[in-house]
Amino acid sequence: MSITVKNIHKTFGHFTALNNVSLDFPSGELVALLGPSGCGKTTLLRIIAGLETPDSGSIILDDIDTSKTPIRERSVGFVFQHYALFKHMTVFDNVAFGLQVKPRSSRPSKDEISDKVHKLLSLVQLDWLHDRFPAQLSGGQRQRIALARALAVEPKVLLLDEPFGALDAKVRKELRRWLRKLHDELHITSIFVTHDQEEALEVADRIVLMNQGNIEQIGSPDEVYDHPATPFVYGFLGNVNLFHGRVDGEGIQIGNDKLSHQQSQSISQGASVIAFARPHELNIEIINELANDHARGISATIDRILSIGPNAKIELSASSLPGDKNSRQFYEVELPRAEVIRRRLAEGQLVRIVASKLRVFEQPQQAH
Amino acid sequence: MSLTTRFERSAATSEPALIKALILCLSLSFFGVFLLLPLLSVFTEALHKGVIYYFNAITEPDTWSAMQLTLLAAAIAVPLNLIFGVAASWAITKFDFVGKHLLITLIDLPFSVSPVIAGLIFVLVFGAQGWFGSWFLDNDLQIIFAVPGIVLATIFVTFPFVARELIPLMEAQGREEEEAAAVLGANGWQTFWYVTLPNIKWGLLYGVILCNARAMGEFGAVSVVSGHIRGYTNTIPLQVEILYNEYNYVAAFAVASLLALLALLTLIAKSYVEWRLKKETNAPSAIEGTI
């Protein structure tokens, strides 16, 4: 089932949770709503489910406007962050609940319910726990039961609200892979909310990046990681270095130093800009005292070299205004470990940072 | 296990023996003088002329009718306040609406108003000289100095018990399970019956027990609206007062012992429910297993 979100606006008091959001979720995809806490992603999910009412706008499920449809007739499955299992019911009764409350005319027989519940419990690999109570299960088990319960009513859409948020890192990783596998088997349109970029990049077919009630970018994990559309997406996804400066000829003037870049055609000379580069897109050059080329790179001091695994992480700092100790800028560069050893980089050394790739955004005027 | 035993076991966190003994003696002697002694004296006074006299006192017709009236008032007030309490706490904890805080404040009104004032309010509203008094007189309905007044006063003073017990409990449990039920297709009644009620049943029972104890023991408000008509508008506490004022001490204590017995039964029931409540909230630990 496809989901269309049309001009949804929602405020809580003076806080705008969703600012006129419109979105399309094609049938059968696993989509991640990604953003920092308070960006409106959970509110959007709850509005799609019908647990929250928007101030204006509509949710269209398979070409039918659901604004007036009660929650129980929307045929959505919802998985809560804190599981929301019925404490006083066994695992079996929890999963059977959605079938038991159906009106008598459409309710399956006792045997059919039992068959179906055991099949679902086998699907989440927990049939052996069917007579236990939720309090007797671990977090990961509870979340899988919650998923089985949501699937029991054969929803056309599956909505997951930070499904792995309350679990520890290892279990999280395992369940993540397992959810992806499950989705590949069932092909049910699914949306999950997360603030964990790694989770979104790893599991989703598409990622919707949200910030302060607005959508920043929509795309496949590759697209949003490699070609972030806005400064926010750049800053939010992955590690990134940030440069403040002014466009000057073929490069950006940052303090006394200059970074070269290829993108300046579209930006007027002298405009104030912010530039982003990932740690692996930066390189380090050892200063050649004789050449004295001020035009290339930012001079910085190596603070720390962390060599773990095949790559070394190098932390550097530079004062953007000469002589001003308070305005230190921090940078991170990633180099192969062998390279660090070959070039004899050491902590405390003064070097230049150059960028192999740089993404430049013109800075809005009010930021000054 | 519990925090107290863990504190006790360590010399670093436990108090000196002298202080412990002092605190224990102080609280036990206070309990003995102010609670246990009066309770014992009720039973000794009641029984000091013998068991037969005791039974005669409590089966005397006026006392018998007082018992019936007390039971009747409780039988009407408790179920009504049960329904009201559940409805109010459901509304307050599961929905947002205008006037929510006003409702919470109003629920506490019977606790903050003196019972005598509460009784006087009913006299003022329903009495012969009251606002609706003439209308009731014309229709041959007597509220004040009759059984309906006693029931009304009892409902008023026992009003907050169930709601006060349930609101914090339901607040702590949140709305998630109800939301899950709604998404799974349950209607409002199914959600309440299969999801909410099982979660609050021990808290609800606790509130009902307290409500019942107060309904049977209420004196002030009932005294104002009753008119003290023997064999007709006297409840057990009022009957005790009448017998006492007539210097019929043994009979007064005999009837009072019924209320004391009721209090003991309430305590036992309350402890059991508290124990169940605690057992249910302290869930057994998780089973270790794969994810």
Short mmCIF file of N, CA and C in Angstrom, two decimals, chain A residues 209-299:
data_model
loop_
_atom_site.label_atom_id
_atom_site.label_comp_id
_atom_site.label_asym_id
_atom_site.label_seq_id
_atom_site.Cartn_x
_atom_site.Cartn_y
_atom_site.Cartn_z
N LEU A 209 15.29 12.64 5.49
CA LEU A 209 15.96 13.38 6.54
C LEU A 209 15.12 14.56 6.97
N MET A 210 14.87 14.65 8.27
CA MET A 210 14.02 15.73 8.77
C MET A 210 14.76 16.58 9.77
N ASN A 211 14.40 17.86 9.79
CA ASN A 211 14.97 18.78 10.77
C ASN A 211 13.97 19.87 11.06
N GLN A 212 13.69 20.10 12.32
CA GLN A 212 12.79 21.16 12.78
C GLN A 212 11.48 21.22 12.01
N GLY A 213 10.87 20.06 11.83
CA GLY A 213 9.56 20.00 11.21
C GLY A 213 9.56 20.09 9.70
N ASN A 214 10.75 20.14 9.09
CA ASN A 214 10.84 20.20 7.63
C ASN A 214 11.60 18.99 7.11
N ILE A 215 11.35 18.68 5.82
CA ILE A 215 12.11 17.61 5.18
C ILE A 215 13.32 18.22 4.51
N GLU A 216 14.50 17.71 4.82
CA GLU A 216 15.73 18.28 4.27
C GLU A 216 16.13 17.57 2.99
N GLN A 217 15.99 16.27 2.95
CA GLN A 217 16.39 15.52 1.77
C GLN A 217 15.74 14.14 1.79
N ILE A 218 15.43 13.63 0.59
CA ILE A 218 14.92 12.27 0.46
C ILE A 218 15.80 11.57 -0.55
N GLY A 219 16.22 10.36 -0.25
CA GLY A 219 17.04 9.65 -1.22
C GLY A 219 17.49 8.31 -0.69
N SER A 220 18.17 7.56 -1.55
CA SER A 220 18.71 6.27 -1.13
C SER A 220 19.87 6.56 -0.17
N PRO A 221 20.27 5.57 0.63
CA PRO A 221 21.38 5.79 1.57
C PRO A 221 22.62 6.33 0.87
N ASP A 222 22.95 5.79 -0.32
CA ASP A 222 24.12 6.27 -1.07
C ASP A 222 24.00 7.75 -1.39
N GLU A 223 22.82 8.10 -1.94
CA GLU A 223 22.62 9.48 -2.37
C GLU A 223 22.78 10.45 -1.21
N VAL A 224 22.09 10.18 -0.11
CA VAL A 224 22.13 11.15 0.98
C VAL A 224 23.50 11.22 1.62
N TYR A 225 24.23 10.10 1.59
CA TYR A 225 25.56 10.14 2.21
C TYR A 225 26.56 10.83 1.30
N ASP A 226 26.52 10.50 0.00
CA ASP A 226 27.52 11.05 -0.91
C ASP A 226 27.17 12.45 -1.40
N HIS A 227 25.89 12.75 -1.53
CA HIS A 227 25.50 14.05 -2.05
C HIS A 227 24.50 14.75 -1.13
N PRO A 228 24.92 15.11 0.03
CA PRO A 228 23.99 15.78 0.95
C PRO A 228 23.49 17.07 0.32
N ALA A 229 22.18 17.31 0.43
CA ALA A 229 21.59 18.45 -0.27
C ALA A 229 21.71 19.74 0.53
N THR A 230 21.79 19.66 1.82
CA THR A 230 21.80 20.87 2.63
C THR A 230 22.90 20.78 3.69
N PRO A 231 23.30 21.91 4.22
CA PRO A 231 24.31 21.89 5.30
C PRO A 231 23.88 21.00 6.45
N PHE A 232 22.56 20.99 6.76
CA PHE A 232 22.10 20.17 7.87
C PHE A 232 22.39 18.69 7.63
N VAL A 233 22.07 18.23 6.42
CA VAL A 233 22.28 16.81 6.11
C VAL A 233 23.76 16.47 6.19
N TYR A 234 24.59 17.38 5.67
CA TYR A 234 26.04 17.18 5.74
C TYR A 234 26.49 17.00 7.18
N GLY A 235 26.00 17.89 8.03
CA GLY A 235 26.42 17.84 9.43
C GLY A 235 25.87 16.65 10.16
N PHE A 236 24.68 16.17 9.74
CA PHE A 236 24.02 15.13 10.50
C PHE A 236 24.51 13.73 10.14
N LEU A 237 24.81 13.53 8.84
CA LEU A 237 25.19 12.19 8.40
C LEU A 237 26.71 12.05 8.41
N GLY A 238 27.22 11.17 9.20
CA GLY A 238 28.64 10.87 9.19
C GLY A 238 29.48 11.98 9.81
N ASN A 239 30.78 11.72 9.96
CA ASN A 239 31.69 12.72 10.49
C ASN A 239 31.99 13.75 9.42
N VAL A 240 32.14 14.98 9.84
CA VAL A 240 32.35 16.01 8.84
C VAL A 240 33.18 17.15 9.43
N ASN A 241 33.97 17.79 8.55
CA ASN A 241 34.72 18.99 8.96
C ASN A 241 34.03 20.21 8.40
N LEU A 242 34.00 21.25 9.18
CA LEU A 242 33.27 22.46 8.82
C LEU A 242 34.24 23.63 8.72
N PHE A 243 34.13 24.39 7.60
CA PHE A 243 34.98 25.57 7.41
C PHE A 243 34.12 26.79 7.19
N HIS A 244 34.41 27.87 7.89
CA HIS A 244 33.73 29.14 7.66
C HIS A 244 34.68 30.05 6.91
N GLY A 245 34.21 30.68 5.84
CA GLY A 245 35.12 31.58 5.13
C GLY A 245 34.42 32.43 4.10
N ARG A 246 35.21 33.03 3.21
CA ARG A 246 34.68 33.89 2.15
C ARG A 246 35.23 33.43 0.81
N VAL A 247 34.39 33.53 -0.23
CA VAL A 247 34.85 33.15 -1.56
C VAL A 247 35.86 34.18 -2.05
N ASP A 248 37.00 33.67 -2.52
CA ASP A 248 38.05 34.58 -3.00
C ASP A 248 38.72 33.91 -4.19
N GLY A 249 38.39 34.33 -5.40
CA GLY A 249 38.97 33.77 -6.62
C GLY A 249 38.70 32.29 -6.74
N GLU A 250 39.76 31.52 -6.82
CA GLU A 250 39.64 30.07 -7.02
C GLU A 250 39.52 29.30 -5.71
N GLY A 251 39.31 29.98 -4.63
CA GLY A 251 39.26 29.25 -3.36
C GLY A 251 38.46 29.99 -2.31
N ILE A 252 38.56 29.49 -1.08
CA ILE A 252 37.87 30.11 0.03
C ILE A 252 38.92 30.63 1.00
N GLN A 253 38.78 31.89 1.34
CA GLN A 253 39.70 32.48 2.31
C GLN A 253 39.21 32.15 3.71
N ILE A 254 40.05 31.44 4.48
CA ILE A 254 39.68 31.11 5.85
C ILE A 254 40.77 31.67 6.74
N GLY A 255 40.46 32.75 7.42
CA GLY A 255 41.47 33.44 8.20
C GLY A 255 42.58 33.91 7.28
N ASN A 256 43.82 33.49 7.56
CA ASN A 256 44.94 33.86 6.72
C ASN A 256 45.20 32.85 5.63
N ASP A 257 44.46 31.73 5.70
CA ASP A 257 44.75 30.63 4.79
C ASP A 257 43.68 30.52 3.72
N LYS A 258 43.98 29.68 2.74
CA LYS A 258 43.06 29.55 1.63
C LYS A 258 42.90 28.08 1.25
N LEU A 259 41.62 27.67 1.08
CA LEU A 259 41.36 26.32 0.60
C LEU A 259 40.88 26.42 -0.83
N SER A 260 41.43 25.60 -1.72
CA SER A 260 40.99 25.68 -3.11
C SER A 260 39.76 24.79 -3.31
N HIS A 261 38.90 25.19 -4.23
CA HIS A 261 37.75 24.35 -4.58
C HIS A 261 37.29 24.67 -5.98
N GLN A 262 36.46 23.79 -6.55
CA GLN A 262 36.12 23.90 -7.97
C GLN A 262 34.73 24.49 -8.19
N GLN A 263 34.05 24.84 -7.13
CA GLN A 263 32.62 25.05 -7.25
C GLN A 263 32.22 26.52 -7.24
N SER A 264 33.21 27.42 -7.32
CA SER A 264 32.92 28.81 -7.01
C SER A 264 32.12 29.56 -8.07
N GLN A 265 31.90 28.95 -9.25
CA GLN A 265 31.19 29.65 -10.32
C GLN A 265 29.84 30.17 -9.84
N SER A 266 29.12 29.33 -9.13
CA SER A 266 27.75 29.67 -8.77
C SER A 266 27.69 30.66 -7.61
N ILE A 267 28.77 30.83 -6.91
CA ILE A 267 28.73 31.71 -5.73
C ILE A 267 29.51 32.98 -6.03
N SER A 268 28.91 34.13 -5.69
CA SER A 268 29.55 35.40 -6.00
C SER A 268 30.78 35.62 -5.15
N GLN A 269 31.71 36.40 -5.71
CA GLN A 269 32.95 36.70 -5.01
C GLN A 269 32.67 37.41 -3.69
N GLY A 270 33.41 37.04 -2.67
CA GLY A 270 33.28 37.72 -1.39
C GLY A 270 32.14 37.24 -0.54
N ALA A 271 31.30 36.32 -1.07
CA ALA A 271 30.18 35.82 -0.29
C ALA A 271 30.68 34.99 0.88
N SER A 272 29.96 35.09 1.96
CA SER A 272 30.33 34.30 3.13
C SER A 272 29.76 32.89 2.96
N VAL A 273 30.60 31.88 3.16
CA VAL A 273 30.18 30.50 2.89
C VAL A 273 30.57 29.57 4.04
N ILE A 274 29.92 28.40 4.06
CA ILE A 274 30.41 27.31 4.91
C ILE A 274 30.74 26.14 3.99
N ALA A 275 31.81 25.48 4.29
CA ALA A 275 32.24 24.37 3.44
C ALA A 275 32.36 23.11 4.28
N PHE A 276 32.04 21.97 3.67
CA PHE A 276 32.10 20.70 4.38
C PHE A 276 33.05 19.74 3.68
N ALA A 277 33.75 18.94 4.44
CA ALA A 277 34.55 17.85 3.86
C ALA A 277 34.57 16.71 4.86
N ARG A 278 34.43 15.49 4.39
CA ARG A 278 34.51 14.33 5.28
C ARG A 278 35.98 14.09 5.63
N PRO A 279 36.25 13.44 6.75
CA PRO A 279 37.65 13.24 7.17
C PRO A 279 38.51 12.58 6.10
N HIS A 280 37.91 11.65 5.30
CA HIS A 280 38.74 10.98 4.29
C HIS A 280 38.93 11.83 3.04
N GLU A 281 38.20 12.95 2.98
CA GLU A 281 38.36 13.84 1.83
C GLU A 281 39.40 14.93 2.08
N LEU A 282 40.02 14.88 3.23
CA LEU A 282 41.08 15.84 3.55
C LEU A 282 42.43 15.13 3.51
N ASN A 283 43.45 15.90 3.24
CA ASN A 283 44.80 15.33 3.29
C ASN A 283 45.70 16.28 4.07
N ILE A 284 46.85 15.75 4.46
CA ILE A 284 47.78 16.55 5.25
C ILE A 284 49.06 16.73 4.45
N GLU A 285 49.55 17.96 4.40
CA GLU A 285 50.84 18.22 3.75
C GLU A 285 51.81 18.78 4.77
N ILE A 286 53.01 18.27 4.70
CA ILE A 286 54.02 18.78 5.63
C ILE A 286 54.52 20.12 5.10
N ILE A 287 54.62 21.10 5.97
CA ILE A 287 55.00 22.45 5.54
C ILE A 287 56.45 22.48 5.08
N ASN A 288 56.60 23.00 3.89
CA ASN A 288 57.94 23.18 3.36
C ASN A 288 58.36 24.63 3.62
N GLU A 289 59.27 24.82 4.55
CA GLU A 289 59.63 26.17 5.00
C GLU A 289 60.11 27.04 3.84
N LEU A 290 60.79 26.41 2.87
CA LEU A 290 61.39 27.20 1.80
C LEU A 290 60.35 27.71 0.81
N ALA A 291 59.33 26.86 0.53
CA ALA A 291 58.38 27.23 -0.51
C ALA A 291 57.50 28.41 -0.09
N ASN A 292 57.11 28.42 1.18
CA ASN A 292 56.33 29.52 1.74
C ASN A 292 55.07 29.85 0.93
N ASP A 293 54.31 28.79 0.57
CA ASP A 293 53.11 29.04 -0.21
C ASP A 293 51.89 29.15 0.71
N HIS A 294 51.52 30.36 0.99
CA HIS A 294 50.39 30.62 1.88
C HIS A 294 49.06 30.27 1.25
N ALA A 295 49.08 30.15 -0.09
CA ALA A 295 47.82 29.99 -0.79
C ALA A 295 47.24 28.58 -0.64
N ARG A 296 48.02 27.60 -0.25
CA ARG A 296 47.52 26.24 -0.25
C ARG A 296 47.29 25.71 1.16
N GLY A 297 46.05 25.42 1.48
CA GLY A 297 45.76 24.70 2.71
C GLY A 297 45.70 25.56 3.96
N ILE A 298 45.20 24.92 5.02
CA ILE A 298 45.05 25.60 6.29
C ILE A 298 46.13 25.09 7.22
N SER A 299 46.88 26.01 7.81
CA SER A 299 47.91 25.55 8.73
C SER A 299 47.27 25.17 10.06
#
